[in-house]
């Protein structure tokens, strides 16, 4: 049984309320941090913990905090990135829904460490129920003296606000998020300057994911060294994994990093195997933007060693035979799923969500969507596969923000590992022709492609 | 709820303006443009869409140019720039939901409501559209209904039928 740090009390009735959260030890970290630690000591504990950003990039959180500029007389901000909208990822929504005070407690400790007097939680607009939950929890915390003026008599003041987004995936990119928080279109900024130097309103700002901020609570309660003992190598601590697709038990699981992928998929403690007794065909391990992997490379390295749920193990082999931990959005595809159709679906997503600022992304994502749709509907030509490869190569690395890479990698990896299936769609247009459900652009092939990879 | 037409000047109630003031107080005094996205949500919750005349009044309230409001309202997908049904159903159509049957739900909604995606039923009650990832992939297929954004998970054709009937009976 994996140790739980964030979801330990998830099943306790009323854990969403301040009263029950306190009964389970909540807000101890605020008391400890504000009364016994200096901001520098908190940053040091987070550094010792080895915590890496849980939003997807995996950058060491303590190091990110230590980059924050501290000019005299200038406000500093902590902004929580709760704009969760990466396909396959739904862990932050889960955490905010059921244990909102875990995020609020983390925000208070982190804001104190960074010297922020006003902090914002930027929540994607579609999550209005979660926004209401957080606002209620903030009001509870404020009424109890955990927020506002002179918290616990320590002289520290903090106001915490929830900001709704407007439905744009790009606002999960930290500089686009800041633009949006300033009331503008979510167009990413050119870096440098990084937000740590010039972020919200041009002031030094740290942007952290919901899970990263919540993880600060157990780090302060138990110490950074204790947190670092959990996990494997430079992948320390626990990680929330959101599991979806053709699994017996999809949902949000907290794992100790280093868990074998095979155990995560097949054990009853986690996903319970592939639904309907089918075989695993492929996975996307860290949200839609990371490379898709066929089943054999999901479970084992190219050399046959078991693959683990950790930043290093999942990326072992680079993009040729590996993938990324990303946000922990784990999508499983059974043997009946069409890789071409799914790649088209993801391409449509990135085309829809491109902010349009950079030409390679604006034009390339739409072009990939069209070519993939053509192939999927049985109208492709053999040279279209090479064309797709060429387009994604021209997007990757050529945009201001990583959305271009995020759009390119699913296409590149699908061609790399499932080229046969693309070619089958082109060679057998009748068999692969889509069965249309009556709505344009919503379709699925009549016959499944030959399974090229199996466990 | 008020029903407004495209060119009808909207009236912001004192209650709505009080909410505006509360939102504006969350930001530094010279950074009140930060309130723009939340204010547009409040406008949409009140009128069920965001008419141009309302955008102009928001610009006036925030002391910014109307174009600054238009460019935001057109960039983000959540703001309805034309009237929707009283219940605007939004079904997630992204990968993980499609793996577990989202297309069938969209198709079923089209047949059930008798309108195409983006259209409003004759009684003004319903409209529907496919939207990109709603971040509930493990519980798909999912849909949400604005302006409250009530959320429904693990949809089946039968559960959609029940939902539609319940909403009809509620109206």
Coordinates of C-alpha atoms in Angstrom, one line a residue:
Chain A
X1 CA 0.0 0.0 0.0
X2 CA 1.5 3.3 -1.1
X3 CA 1.9 6.1 1.5
X4 CA -0.6 8.9 1.1
X5 CA 0.3 12.5 1.8
X6 CA -2.3 14.4 -0.1
X7 CA -5.2 12.0 -0.2
X8 CA -4.8 10.3 3.1
X9 CA -8.1 11.7 4.4
X10 CA -10.0 11.8 1.1
X11 CA -12.7 9.5 2.3
X12 CA -13.3 11.2 5.7
X13 CA -16.8 12.7 5.7
X14 CA -16.7 16.5 5.8
X15 CA -13.0 16.7 5.0
X16 CA -13.9 19.6 2.8
X17 CA -14.8 21.7 5.8
X18 CA -12.4 23.6 8.0
X19 CA -13.5 21.8 11.2
X20 CA -12.9 18.3 10.0
X21 CA -9.7 19.3 8.1
X22 CA -8.4 20.7 11.4
X23 CA -9.4 17.5 13.3
X24 CA -7.2 15.6 10.9
X25 CA -4.2 17.8 11.6
X26 CA -4.9 20.5 9.0
X27 CA -3.2 24.0 9.4
X28 CA -0.4 22.6 11.5
X29 CA 1.9 23.6 8.7
X30 CA 0.8 27.2 8.8
X31 CA 1.3 27.3 12.6
X32 CA 4.7 25.8 12.3
X33 CA 5.8 27.9 9.3
X34 CA 4.6 31.3 10.6
X35 CA 5.6 30.8 14.2
X36 CA 8.9 28.8 14.1
X37 CA 10.4 29.1 10.6
X38 CA 11.8 32.0 8.5
X39 CA 10.8 32.3 4.9
X40 CA 14.4 31.3 3.9
X41 CA 14.1 28.1 6.1
X42 CA 10.9 27.1 4.4
X43 CA 12.5 27.5 0.9
X44 CA 15.4 25.4 2.2
X45 CA 13.0 22.6 3.3
X46 CA 11.3 22.6 -0.1
X47 CA 14.7 22.4 -1.8
X48 CA 15.7 19.5 0.5
X49 CA 12.4 17.7 -0.3
X50 CA 13.4 17.5 -4.0
X51 CA 9.8 18.4 -4.9
X52 CA 9.4 18.9 -8.7
X53 CA 6.7 20.9 -10.2
X54 CA 3.6 18.7 -10.5
X55 CA 2.0 20.7 -13.4
X56 CA 4.0 19.0 -16.1
X57 CA 7.4 20.6 -16.4
X58 CA 8.9 18.9 -13.4
X59 CA 11.3 21.8 -12.5
X60 CA 12.5 21.7 -8.9
X61 CA 10.1 23.8 -6.9
X62 CA 12.5 25.0 -4.2
X63 CA 15.0 26.2 -6.9
X64 CA 12.1 28.1 -8.7
X65 CA 11.3 29.8 -5.4
X66 CA 14.9 30.8 -4.9
X67 CA 15.0 32.6 -8.2
X68 CA 12.4 35.1 -7.0
X69 CA 13.7 38.6 -7.1
X70 CA 13.3 40.6 -3.9
X71 CA 13.7 44.3 -4.6
X72 CA 12.7 46.6 -1.7
X73 CA 9.3 48.2 -1.9
X74 CA 8.0 46.1 -4.7
X75 CA 5.1 43.7 -4.3
X76 CA 5.7 39.9 -4.8
X77 CA 3.0 37.5 -5.9
X78 CA 2.2 33.8 -5.6
X79 CA -0.2 32.6 -8.3
X80 CA -1.6 29.1 -8.2
X81 CA -2.0 27.5 -11.6
X82 CA -5.4 25.7 -11.4
X83 CA -6.1 26.1 -15.1
X84 CA -6.1 22.3 -15.4
X85 CA -7.2 21.4 -19.0
X86 CA -4.6 19.0 -20.4
X87 CA -6.5 16.1 -21.8
X88 CA -6.1 13.1 -19.5
X89 CA -5.4 15.3 -16.4
X90 CA -8.0 15.8 -13.7
X91 CA -6.1 15.5 -10.4
X92 CA -6.2 19.2 -9.4
X93 CA -10.0 19.3 -9.9
X94 CA -10.3 16.3 -7.7
X95 CA -8.0 17.8 -5.0
X96 CA -9.8 21.1 -5.0
X97 CA -13.3 19.5 -4.9
X98 CA -12.6 17.2 -2.0
X99 CA -9.8 18.8 0.1
X100 CA -9.9 22.5 -0.7
X101 CA -8.2 23.4 2.5
X102 CA -5.1 21.4 1.5
X103 CA -4.5 23.9 -1.3
X104 CA -5.4 26.9 0.9
X105 CA -3.0 25.8 3.6
X106 CA -0.3 25.3 1.0
X107 CA -1.0 28.8 -0.4
X108 CA -0.6 30.4 3.0
X109 CA 2.7 28.6 3.8
X110 CA 4.1 29.2 0.3
X111 CA 3.0 32.9 0.2
X112 CA 4.7 33.5 3.6
X113 CA 7.9 31.8 2.2
X114 CA 7.8 34.0 -0.9
X115 CA 6.9 37.3 0.9
X116 CA 3.6 37.6 -1.0
X117 CA 0.8 39.7 0.7
X118 CA -1.8 39.0 -2.0
X119 CA -2.1 35.7 -3.8
X120 CA -4.4 34.4 -6.5
X121 CA -5.6 30.9 -7.4
X122 CA -6.3 31.0 -11.2
X123 CA -8.9 28.3 -11.8
X124 CA -10.1 27.4 -15.2
X125 CA -13.5 29.0 -15.7
X126 CA -15.3 25.8 -16.5
X127 CA -14.6 24.7 -12.9
X128 CA -17.3 27.0 -11.4
X129 CA -18.3 24.4 -8.8
X130 CA -14.7 24.2 -7.7
X131 CA -14.4 28.0 -7.6
X132 CA -17.4 28.1 -5.3
X133 CA -15.9 25.4 -3.1
X134 CA -12.6 27.3 -2.9
X135 CA -14.3 30.6 -2.2
X136 CA -16.3 29.0 0.6
X137 CA -13.2 27.4 2.1
X138 CA -11.3 30.7 1.9
X139 CA -14.1 32.5 3.7
X140 CA -14.0 29.7 6.4
X141 CA -10.2 30.1 6.8
X142 CA -10.4 33.9 6.9
X143 CA -13.1 33.8 9.6
X144 CA -10.9 31.5 11.7
X145 CA -7.9 33.8 11.4
X146 CA -5.8 31.7 9.0
X147 CA -6.0 34.5 6.4
X148 CA -6.3 38.3 6.5
X149 CA -4.5 40.7 8.8
X150 CA -1.9 39.6 11.4
X151 CA -2.4 35.9 10.9
X152 CA -2.0 34.0 14.3
X153 CA -0.6 37.3 15.7
X154 CA 2.6 36.9 13.8
X155 CA 2.2 40.2 11.9
X156 CA 1.9 38.5 8.6
X157 CA -0.9 39.6 6.3
X158 CA -2.3 37.6 3.4
X159 CA -5.3 38.0 1.1
X160 CA -6.2 35.1 -1.1
X161 CA -8.5 35.4 -4.1
X162 CA -9.8 33.0 -6.7
X163 CA -9.7 34.1 -10.3
X164 CA -11.8 32.4 -12.9
X165 CA -10.3 31.8 -16.4
X166 CA -12.3 32.0 -19.6
X167 CA -11.9 28.6 -21.2
X168 CA -8.5 28.6 -22.8
X169 CA -6.0 25.8 -22.4
X170 CA -3.1 28.1 -23.2
X171 CA -3.7 29.9 -19.9
X172 CA -2.1 26.9 -18.2
X173 CA 1.2 28.2 -19.6
X174 CA 2.5 30.5 -16.8
X175 CA 3.0 33.7 -18.8
X176 CA -0.3 33.3 -20.7
X177 CA -1.9 32.8 -17.3
X178 CA -0.5 36.1 -16.0
X179 CA -1.7 37.9 -19.1
X180 CA -5.1 36.5 -18.5
X181 CA -5.0 37.4 -14.8
X182 CA -4.2 41.0 -16.0
X183 CA -7.5 40.9 -18.0
X184 CA -6.0 40.3 -21.4
X185 CA -6.0 37.6 -24.1
X186 CA -3.9 34.6 -23.0
X187 CA -1.0 35.2 -25.3
X188 CA 2.2 33.8 -23.8
X189 CA 5.0 36.2 -23.2
X190 CA 8.5 35.9 -24.5
X191 CA 11.0 34.8 -21.8
X192 CA 13.2 36.2 -20.4
X193 CA 12.3 38.0 -18.4
X194 CA 10.9 35.1 -16.4
X195 CA 8.0 35.7 -14.0
X196 CA 10.4 35.4 -11.0
X197 CA 11.8 38.8 -12.2
X198 CA 8.8 40.3 -14.0
X199 CA 5.5 38.5 -13.6
X200 CA 2.1 39.7 -12.5
X201 CA 1.9 43.5 -13.0
X202 CA 5.6 43.4 -13.8
X203 CA 6.4 42.3 -10.2
X204 CA 8.4 39.2 -9.1
X205 CA 6.0 36.3 -9.2
X206 CA 6.0 32.5 -8.7
X207 CA 3.5 30.4 -10.5
X208 CA 3.0 26.9 -9.1
X209 CA 0.6 24.1 -9.8
X210 CA -2.2 23.1 -7.3
X211 CA -0.5 19.8 -6.5
X212 CA 2.9 21.4 -6.0
X213 CA 1.5 23.9 -3.5
X214 CA -0.5 21.2 -1.7
X215 CA 2.6 19.1 -1.3
X216 CA 4.3 21.9 0.6
X217 CA 2.1 21.1 3.6
X218 CA 3.5 17.6 4.3
X219 CA 7.0 18.9 3.5
X220 CA 6.7 21.5 6.3
X221 CA 4.9 19.1 8.7
X222 CA 7.4 16.3 8.4
X223 CA 10.5 18.1 7.0
X224 CA 12.0 18.1 3.5
X225 CA 14.4 15.2 4.3
X226 CA 11.5 12.9 5.2
X227 CA 9.7 13.8 2.0
X228 CA 12.8 13.1 0.0
X229 CA 13.0 9.6 1.5
X230 CA 9.8 8.7 -0.4
X231 CA 10.1 7.9 -4.1
X232 CA 13.1 7.0 -6.2
X233 CA 16.2 8.9 -7.2
X234 CA 15.4 12.5 -8.2
X235 CA 11.7 11.6 -8.3
X236 CA 10.9 12.2 -4.7
X237 CA 7.6 12.1 -2.8
X238 CA 4.2 11.0 -3.9
X239 CA 2.4 12.0 -7.2
X240 CA -1.3 12.2 -8.1
X241 CA -2.0 10.2 -11.2
X242 CA -5.2 10.8 -13.0
X243 CA -6.1 7.6 -14.9
X244 CA -8.5 7.5 -17.7
X245 CA -9.4 5.6 -20.9
X246 CA -10.1 1.8 -21.1
X247 CA -9.4 0.9 -17.5
X248 CA -11.4 -1.1 -15.0
X249 CA -11.0 1.6 -12.4
X250 CA -10.2 5.0 -13.8
X251 CA -9.8 7.8 -11.3
X252 CA -7.2 9.7 -9.3
X253 CA -4.6 7.8 -7.4
X254 CA -1.8 8.9 -5.2
X255 CA 1.3 6.8 -5.8
X256 CA 4.8 6.8 -4.4
X257 CA 7.1 7.7 -7.3
X258 CA 8.9 4.6 -8.4
X259 CA 5.9 2.3 -8.6
X260 CA 6.2 -0.2 -11.5
X261 CA 3.9 0.9 -14.4
X262 CA 2.6 -2.7 -14.7
X263 CA 1.5 -2.6 -11.1
X264 CA -0.3 0.7 -11.5
X265 CA -2.2 -0.6 -14.5
X266 CA -3.0 -4.1 -13.4
X267 CA -3.1 -4.2 -9.6
X268 CA -6.5 -4.0 -7.8
X269 CA -5.1 -1.2 -5.6
X270 CA -4.9 1.0 -8.6
X271 CA -6.5 0.7 -12.1
X272 CA -7.4 -3.0 -11.9
X273 CA -6.4 -3.8 -15.5
X274 CA -7.9 -3.1 -18.9
X275 CA -11.7 -2.9 -19.1
X276 CA -13.8 -5.6 -20.6
X277 CA -11.0 -8.2 -20.5
X278 CA -9.2 -6.6 -23.5
X279 CA -5.5 -6.2 -24.0
X280 CA -3.6 -3.0 -23.6
X281 CA -2.6 -1.4 -26.9
X282 CA -0.9 1.9 -25.9
X283 CA -0.7 4.5 -23.2
X284 CA -0.2 8.3 -22.9
X285 CA 1.5 8.5 -19.5
X286 CA 1.5 12.2 -18.7
X287 CA -1.3 14.1 -20.4
X288 CA -2.1 14.4 -24.1
X289 CA 1.0 16.4 -24.9
X290 CA 3.5 13.6 -24.1
X291 CA 4.5 10.9 -26.6
X292 CA 2.2 7.9 -26.9
X293 CA 3.9 4.6 -26.2
X294 CA 2.8 1.1 -27.3
X295 CA 2.1 -1.4 -24.6
X296 CA 5.4 -3.2 -24.6
X297 CA 7.4 0.0 -24.2
X298 CA 4.9 1.3 -21.5
X299 CA 5.6 -1.7 -19.3
X300 CA 9.2 -2.3 -20.0
X301 CA 12.3 -0.4 -21.4
X302 CA 13.6 -1.4 -24.8
X303 CA 16.1 -3.7 -22.9
X304 CA 13.2 -5.6 -21.1
X305 CA 13.6 -4.1 -17.6
X306 CA 10.4 -3.0 -15.9
X307 CA 9.5 0.7 -16.4
X308 CA 8.6 2.7 -13.3
X309 CA 6.3 5.6 -12.6
X310 CA 9.0 8.2 -12.1
X311 CA 10.3 11.2 -14.1
X312 CA 13.5 9.4 -15.1
X313 CA 12.1 6.0 -15.8
X314 CA 9.3 7.2 -18.0
X315 CA 11.7 9.3 -20.1
X316 CA 14.3 6.5 -20.3
X317 CA 15.2 6.1 -24.0
X318 CA 14.2 9.6 -25.0
X319 CA 11.3 10.0 -27.4
X320 CA 12.5 7.0 -29.4
X321 CA 11.4 4.4 -26.8
X322 CA 10.3 6.6 -23.9
X323 CA 7.9 9.3 -22.9
X324 CA 7.4 11.8 -20.0
X325 CA 5.8 12.0 -16.6
X326 CA 4.2 15.3 -17.5
X327 CA 1.2 16.1 -15.4
X328 CA 0.5 12.5 -14.5
X329 CA -2.4 12.2 -16.9
X330 CA -2.4 8.5 -17.6
X331 CA -4.6 7.4 -20.6
X332 CA -4.9 3.7 -21.5
X333 CA -6.0 2.5 -24.9
X334 CA -7.4 -1.0 -25.4
X335 CA -6.8 -3.1 -28.5
X336 CA -9.9 -1.8 -30.2
X337 CA -8.9 1.8 -30.2
X338 CA -7.8 3.6 -33.3
X339 CA -4.5 5.4 -33.0
X340 CA -5.1 7.5 -36.1
X341 CA -8.5 8.7 -34.8
X342 CA -7.1 9.5 -31.4
X343 CA -4.1 11.4 -32.9
X344 CA -6.6 13.4 -35.1
X345 CA -8.7 14.1 -31.9
X346 CA -5.6 15.4 -30.1
X347 CA -4.5 17.4 -33.2
X348 CA -8.0 19.0 -33.2
X349 CA -7.6 19.9 -29.6
X350 CA -4.3 21.7 -30.1
X351 CA -5.5 23.5 -33.2
X352 CA -8.5 24.7 -31.2
X353 CA -6.4 25.8 -28.3
X354 CA -3.5 27.5 -30.2
X355 CA -3.6 31.1 -29.2
X356 CA -2.5 32.0 -32.8
X357 CA 0.4 34.1 -31.8
X358 CA 3.1 32.0 -33.6
X359 CA 2.7 31.1 -37.2
X360 CA 4.1 27.5 -37.0
X361 CA 1.6 26.7 -34.3
X362 CA -1.3 28.6 -35.7
X363 CA -1.0 27.2 -39.2
X364 CA 0.7 23.9 -38.4
X365 CA -1.8 22.6 -35.9
X366 CA -4.7 23.2 -38.3
X367 CA -2.8 21.6 -41.1
X368 CA -2.1 18.5 -39.1
X369 CA -5.7 18.3 -38.0
X370 CA -6.9 18.4 -41.7
X371 CA -4.4 15.8 -42.9
X372 CA -5.2 13.5 -40.0
X373 CA -9.0 13.9 -40.5
X374 CA -8.5 13.0 -44.2
X375 CA -6.5 9.8 -43.4
X376 CA -8.9 8.8 -40.6
X377 CA -11.9 9.2 -43.0
X378 CA -10.3 6.9 -45.5
X379 CA -9.2 9.6 -48.0
X380 CA -5.5 9.7 -47.2
X381 CA -2.5 9.3 -49.6
X382 CA 0.7 7.4 -48.6
X383 CA 2.7 10.7 -48.8
X384 CA 0.4 12.2 -46.2
X385 CA 2.3 10.3 -43.5
X386 CA 5.6 11.9 -44.4
X387 CA 3.8 15.3 -44.8
X388 CA 2.5 15.0 -41.2
X389 CA 6.0 14.1 -40.0
X390 CA 7.4 17.2 -41.8
X391 CA 4.7 19.5 -40.4
X392 CA 5.3 18.5 -36.8
X393 CA 9.0 18.9 -37.2
X394 CA 8.5 22.5 -38.4
X395 CA 6.3 23.3 -35.3
X396 CA 8.5 21.7 -32.6
X397 CA 10.9 24.2 -31.0
X398 CA 9.7 27.1 -33.2
X399 CA 7.1 28.7 -31.0
X400 CA 7.2 31.1 -28.0
X401 CA 5.6 28.7 -25.6
X402 CA 5.5 24.8 -25.4
X403 CA 2.1 24.5 -26.9
X404 CA 3.7 23.9 -30.3
X405 CA 5.8 21.0 -28.9
X406 CA 2.7 19.7 -27.2
X407 CA 0.9 19.6 -30.5
X408 CA 3.8 18.0 -32.3
X409 CA 4.8 15.2 -30.0
X410 CA 1.6 13.2 -30.1
X411 CA 1.7 13.2 -33.9
X412 CA 5.4 12.4 -34.1
X413 CA 5.1 9.5 -31.6
X414 CA 2.0 8.1 -33.2
X415 CA 3.8 7.9 -36.5
X416 CA 7.0 6.6 -34.9
X417 CA 5.3 3.7 -33.1
X418 CA 2.1 3.1 -35.2
X419 CA 3.1 3.9 -38.8
X420 CA 1.7 0.6 -39.9
X421 CA -1.7 1.7 -38.7
X422 CA -1.6 5.0 -40.6
X423 CA -0.6 3.1 -43.7
X424 CA -3.4 0.6 -43.2
X425 CA -5.9 3.4 -43.1
X426 CA -4.6 4.6 -46.4
X427 CA -4.4 1.2 -48.1
X428 CA -7.7 0.0 -46.8
X429 CA -10.0 3.1 -47.2
X430 CA -13.2 1.0 -47.2
X431 CA -12.4 -0.9 -44.0
X432 CA -11.1 2.2 -42.2
X433 CA -13.8 4.5 -43.5
X434 CA -15.5 6.2 -40.6
X435 CA -18.9 5.2 -39.4
X436 CA -20.5 8.6 -38.9
X437 CA -22.7 9.0 -35.9
X438 CA -24.7 11.7 -37.7
X439 CA -22.6 14.6 -36.6
X440 CA -19.9 15.9 -38.8
X441 CA -16.4 15.3 -37.3
X442 CA -17.6 12.7 -34.7
X443 CA -16.8 9.4 -36.1
X444 CA -15.1 6.1 -35.5
X445 CA -13.8 3.4 -37.9
X446 CA -16.0 0.5 -38.8
X447 CA -13.2 -2.0 -38.4
X448 CA -10.3 -1.9 -36.0
X449 CA -6.7 -1.7 -37.4
X450 CA -4.5 -4.8 -37.0
X451 CA -2.9 -4.8 -33.5
X452 CA 0.8 -4.3 -34.0
X453 CA 1.8 -4.1 -30.4
X454 CA 0.5 -6.3 -27.6
X455 CA 1.5 -7.2 -24.1
Chain B
X1 CA -33.3 36.3 -15.8
X2 CA -33.6 39.1 -18.4
X3 CA -34.0 38.2 -22.0
X4 CA -32.2 40.7 -24.2
X5 CA -31.8 41.0 -28.0
X6 CA -28.6 41.9 -29.7
X7 CA -29.2 45.7 -30.0
X8 CA -31.2 46.0 -26.8
X9 CA -29.4 48.2 -24.2
X10 CA -28.8 46.1 -21.1
X11 CA -29.4 47.4 -17.6
X12 CA -27.0 46.5 -14.9
X13 CA -28.8 46.1 -11.6
X14 CA -27.5 47.6 -8.4
X15 CA -26.9 44.0 -7.2
X16 CA -24.8 43.2 -10.2
X17 CA -22.8 46.4 -9.8
X18 CA -22.2 45.6 -6.2
X19 CA -20.7 42.3 -7.3
X20 CA -18.6 44.2 -9.8
X21 CA -17.3 46.4 -7.0
X22 CA -16.4 43.4 -4.8
X23 CA -14.5 41.8 -7.7
X24 CA -12.7 45.0 -8.5
X25 CA -11.5 45.3 -4.9
X26 CA -9.4 42.1 -5.3
X27 CA -6.7 43.9 -7.4
X28 CA -4.5 46.9 -6.9
X29 CA -6.4 50.1 -7.6
X30 CA -4.5 50.9 -10.8
X31 CA -4.9 47.3 -12.1
X32 CA -8.7 46.9 -12.2
X33 CA -8.6 45.5 -15.8
X34 CA -7.8 42.2 -14.0
X35 CA -11.5 42.1 -13.1
X36 CA -12.5 41.8 -16.8
X37 CA -12.8 38.0 -17.1
X38 CA -14.7 37.7 -13.8
X39 CA -17.0 40.6 -14.8
X40 CA -17.8 38.9 -18.1
X41 CA -18.7 35.7 -16.2
X42 CA -21.1 37.8 -14.0
X43 CA -22.7 39.4 -17.1
X44 CA -23.2 36.0 -18.7
X45 CA -24.7 34.5 -15.6
X46 CA -27.2 37.4 -15.5
X47 CA -28.2 37.6 -19.2
X48 CA -27.2 34.0 -20.3
X49 CA -24.9 35.5 -23.0
X50 CA -22.7 38.5 -23.5
X51 CA -24.3 41.2 -25.7
X52 CA -22.2 43.9 -27.3
X53 CA -24.0 46.5 -25.3
X54 CA -23.1 44.8 -22.1
X55 CA -19.4 44.7 -23.2
X56 CA -19.5 48.4 -23.8
X57 CA -20.9 49.0 -20.3
X58 CA -18.2 46.8 -18.8
X59 CA -15.6 48.9 -20.6
X60 CA -17.1 52.0 -19.2
X61 CA -17.1 50.5 -15.7
X62 CA -13.5 49.5 -15.9
X63 CA -12.5 52.7 -17.7
X64 CA -11.0 50.8 -20.6
X65 CA -11.7 50.9 -24.3
X66 CA -14.5 48.7 -25.7
X67 CA -12.0 46.9 -28.0
X68 CA -10.2 45.7 -24.9
X69 CA -13.3 43.9 -23.8
X70 CA -14.2 42.6 -27.3
X71 CA -10.7 41.1 -27.8
X72 CA -11.0 39.2 -24.5
X73 CA -14.6 38.1 -25.0
X74 CA -13.8 36.7 -28.5
X75 CA -10.5 35.0 -27.4
X76 CA -12.0 32.8 -24.6
X77 CA -14.5 30.1 -25.5
X78 CA -16.7 30.4 -22.4
X79 CA -18.3 33.7 -23.4
X80 CA -21.4 33.2 -25.5
X81 CA -21.5 36.0 -28.1
X82 CA -25.0 35.0 -29.3
X83 CA -28.0 33.8 -27.3
X84 CA -28.0 30.2 -26.2
X85 CA -30.7 28.0 -24.8
X86 CA -31.7 28.5 -21.2
X87 CA -29.7 25.3 -20.6
X88 CA -26.5 25.4 -22.7
X89 CA -25.2 21.8 -22.6
X90 CA -21.5 21.4 -23.3
X91 CA -20.2 17.8 -23.9
X92 CA -16.5 17.1 -23.7
X93 CA -15.3 15.8 -27.1
X94 CA -11.6 15.3 -26.3
X95 CA -9.6 12.1 -26.5
X96 CA -10.3 10.4 -23.1
X97 CA -14.0 11.1 -23.2
X98 CA -14.2 9.8 -26.8
X99 CA -12.5 6.6 -25.8
X100 CA -15.5 5.9 -23.6
X101 CA -18.3 7.1 -25.9
X102 CA -18.6 10.9 -26.1
X103 CA -19.4 10.9 -29.8
X104 CA -22.5 8.7 -29.2
X105 CA -23.6 11.2 -26.5
X106 CA -23.3 14.1 -28.9
X107 CA -25.1 12.2 -31.6
X108 CA -27.9 11.2 -29.1
X109 CA -28.3 14.8 -28.0
X110 CA -28.7 16.0 -31.6
X111 CA -31.4 13.4 -32.2
X112 CA -33.1 14.0 -28.9
X113 CA -33.2 17.8 -29.1
X114 CA -33.8 17.9 -32.9
X115 CA -31.3 20.7 -33.4
X116 CA -27.8 20.8 -34.8
X117 CA -24.8 21.7 -32.6
X118 CA -24.8 25.4 -31.8
X119 CA -28.6 25.8 -32.5
X120 CA -31.3 26.6 -29.9
X121 CA -34.5 24.5 -29.6
X122 CA -37.7 26.2 -30.6
X123 CA -38.8 26.5 -27.0
X124 CA -35.6 28.3 -26.2
X125 CA -34.7 25.8 -23.5
X126 CA -31.8 23.9 -24.9
X127 CA -28.6 24.4 -27.0
X128 CA -25.6 22.1 -27.1
X129 CA -22.1 21.9 -28.4
X130 CA -19.0 19.8 -28.1
X131 CA -16.2 21.4 -26.1
X132 CA -12.5 20.6 -25.5
X133 CA -11.3 18.8 -22.4
X134 CA -13.3 19.4 -19.3
X135 CA -10.7 17.8 -17.0
X136 CA -12.8 15.0 -15.7
X137 CA -11.4 12.3 -18.1
X138 CA -11.7 9.4 -15.6
X139 CA -15.4 9.9 -15.3
X140 CA -16.3 10.4 -19.0
X141 CA -18.3 11.0 -21.0
X142 CA -19.1 14.2 -19.2
X143 CA -21.2 17.3 -19.8
X144 CA -21.7 20.6 -18.0
X145 CA -24.6 23.1 -18.1
X146 CA -24.0 26.8 -17.9
X147 CA -24.3 29.3 -16.3
X148 CA -24.0 27.3 -13.1
X149 CA -21.7 24.8 -14.7
X150 CA -23.4 21.9 -13.0
X151 CA -21.5 18.8 -14.0
X152 CA -22.7 15.3 -15.0
X153 CA -20.3 12.3 -15.3
X154 CA -20.3 8.8 -16.7
X155 CA -23.1 9.7 -19.2
X156 CA -25.2 7.1 -20.9
X157 CA -27.9 7.7 -23.5
X158 CA -30.5 6.9 -20.8
X159 CA -29.0 9.3 -18.2
X160 CA -29.0 12.0 -20.9
X161 CA -32.7 11.4 -21.6
X162 CA -33.4 11.6 -17.9
X163 CA -31.4 14.8 -17.5
X164 CA -33.3 16.4 -20.4
X165 CA -36.7 15.4 -19.0
X166 CA -35.7 16.7 -15.6
X167 CA -34.7 20.1 -17.0
X168 CA -37.9 20.3 -19.0
X169 CA -40.0 19.6 -15.9
X170 CA -38.1 22.1 -14.0
X171 CA -38.9 24.9 -16.5

